[in-house]
PDB file of C-alpha atoms in Angstrom:
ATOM      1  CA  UNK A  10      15.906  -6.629  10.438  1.00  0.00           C
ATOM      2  CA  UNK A  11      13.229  -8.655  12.094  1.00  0.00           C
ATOM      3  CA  UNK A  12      10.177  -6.273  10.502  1.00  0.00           C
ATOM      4  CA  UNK A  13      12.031  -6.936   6.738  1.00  0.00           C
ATOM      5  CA  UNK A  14      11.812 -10.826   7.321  1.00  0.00           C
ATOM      6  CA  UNK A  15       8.318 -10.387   8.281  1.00  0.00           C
ATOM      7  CA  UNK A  16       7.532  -8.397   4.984  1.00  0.00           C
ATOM      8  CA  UNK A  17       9.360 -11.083   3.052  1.00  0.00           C
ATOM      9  CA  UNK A  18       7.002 -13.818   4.191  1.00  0.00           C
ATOM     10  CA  UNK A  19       4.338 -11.785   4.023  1.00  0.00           C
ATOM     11  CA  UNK A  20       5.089 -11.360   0.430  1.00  0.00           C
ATOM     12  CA  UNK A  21       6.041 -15.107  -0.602  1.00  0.00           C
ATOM     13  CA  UNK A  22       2.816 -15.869   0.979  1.00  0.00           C
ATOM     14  CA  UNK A  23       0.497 -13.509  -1.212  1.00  0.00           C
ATOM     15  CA  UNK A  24       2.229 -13.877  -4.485  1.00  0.00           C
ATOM     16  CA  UNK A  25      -0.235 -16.712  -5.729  1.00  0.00           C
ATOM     17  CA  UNK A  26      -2.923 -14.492  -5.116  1.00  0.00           C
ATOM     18  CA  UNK A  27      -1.135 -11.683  -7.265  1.00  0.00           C
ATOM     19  CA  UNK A  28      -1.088 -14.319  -9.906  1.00  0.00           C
ATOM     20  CA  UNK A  29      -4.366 -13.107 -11.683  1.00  0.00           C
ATOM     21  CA  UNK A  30      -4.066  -9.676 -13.556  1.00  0.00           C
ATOM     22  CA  UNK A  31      -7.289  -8.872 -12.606  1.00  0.00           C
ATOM     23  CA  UNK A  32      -6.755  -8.687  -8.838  1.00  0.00           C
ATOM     24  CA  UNK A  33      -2.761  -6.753  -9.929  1.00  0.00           C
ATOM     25  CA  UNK A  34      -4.961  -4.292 -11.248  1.00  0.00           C
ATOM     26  CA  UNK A  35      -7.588  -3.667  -8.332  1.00  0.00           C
ATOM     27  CA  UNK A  36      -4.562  -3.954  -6.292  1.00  0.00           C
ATOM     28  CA  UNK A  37      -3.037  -0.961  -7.848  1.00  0.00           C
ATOM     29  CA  UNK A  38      -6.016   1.082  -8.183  1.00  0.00           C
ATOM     30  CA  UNK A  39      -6.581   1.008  -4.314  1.00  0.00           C
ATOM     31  CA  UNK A  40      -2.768   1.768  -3.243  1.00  0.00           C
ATOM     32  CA  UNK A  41      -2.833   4.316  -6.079  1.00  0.00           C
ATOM     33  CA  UNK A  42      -6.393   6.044  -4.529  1.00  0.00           C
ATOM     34  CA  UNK A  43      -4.577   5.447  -0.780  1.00  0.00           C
ATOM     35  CA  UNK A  44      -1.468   7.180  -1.281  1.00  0.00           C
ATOM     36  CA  UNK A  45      -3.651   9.476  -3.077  1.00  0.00           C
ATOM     37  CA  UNK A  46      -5.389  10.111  -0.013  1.00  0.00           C
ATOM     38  CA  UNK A  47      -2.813  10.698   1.993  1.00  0.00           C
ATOM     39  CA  UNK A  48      -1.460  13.443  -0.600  1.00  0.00           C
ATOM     40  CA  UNK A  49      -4.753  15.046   0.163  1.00  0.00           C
ATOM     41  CA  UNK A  50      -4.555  14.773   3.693  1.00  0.00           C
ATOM     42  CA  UNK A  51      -1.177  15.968   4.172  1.00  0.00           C
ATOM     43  CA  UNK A  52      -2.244  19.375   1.643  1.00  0.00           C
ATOM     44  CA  UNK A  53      -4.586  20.032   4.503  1.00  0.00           C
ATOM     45  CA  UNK A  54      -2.011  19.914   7.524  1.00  0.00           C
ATOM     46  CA  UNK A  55      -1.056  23.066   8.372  1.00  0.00           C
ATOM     47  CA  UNK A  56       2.703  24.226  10.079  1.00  0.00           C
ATOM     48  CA  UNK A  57       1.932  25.839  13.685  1.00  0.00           C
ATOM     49  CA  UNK A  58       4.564  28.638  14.036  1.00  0.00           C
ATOM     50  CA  UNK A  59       4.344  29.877  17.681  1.00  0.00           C
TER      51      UNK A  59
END
């Protein structure tokens, strides 16, 4: 419960600087190329059956 509080005022706090489109946008290009990125990196993990 304590973490989600955090993340709440963690949010309030940032919303003015999502105000400007231009920095929504960047925003979303670099958690689209992150979670991207981790889509790669988990394709490359391999199970270890022993």
């Amino acid at each position: 419960m304590l973490s989600h509080a955090f993340y709440v005022l963690l949010a309030r706090g940032m919303k003015h600087r999502f105000s400007d489109l231009r920095r929504v946008r960047l925003f979303n290009r670099i958690a689209g190329a992150a979670f991207v990125l981790l889509g790669l990196g988990l394709l490359r993990l391999r199970s270890r059956v022993d």
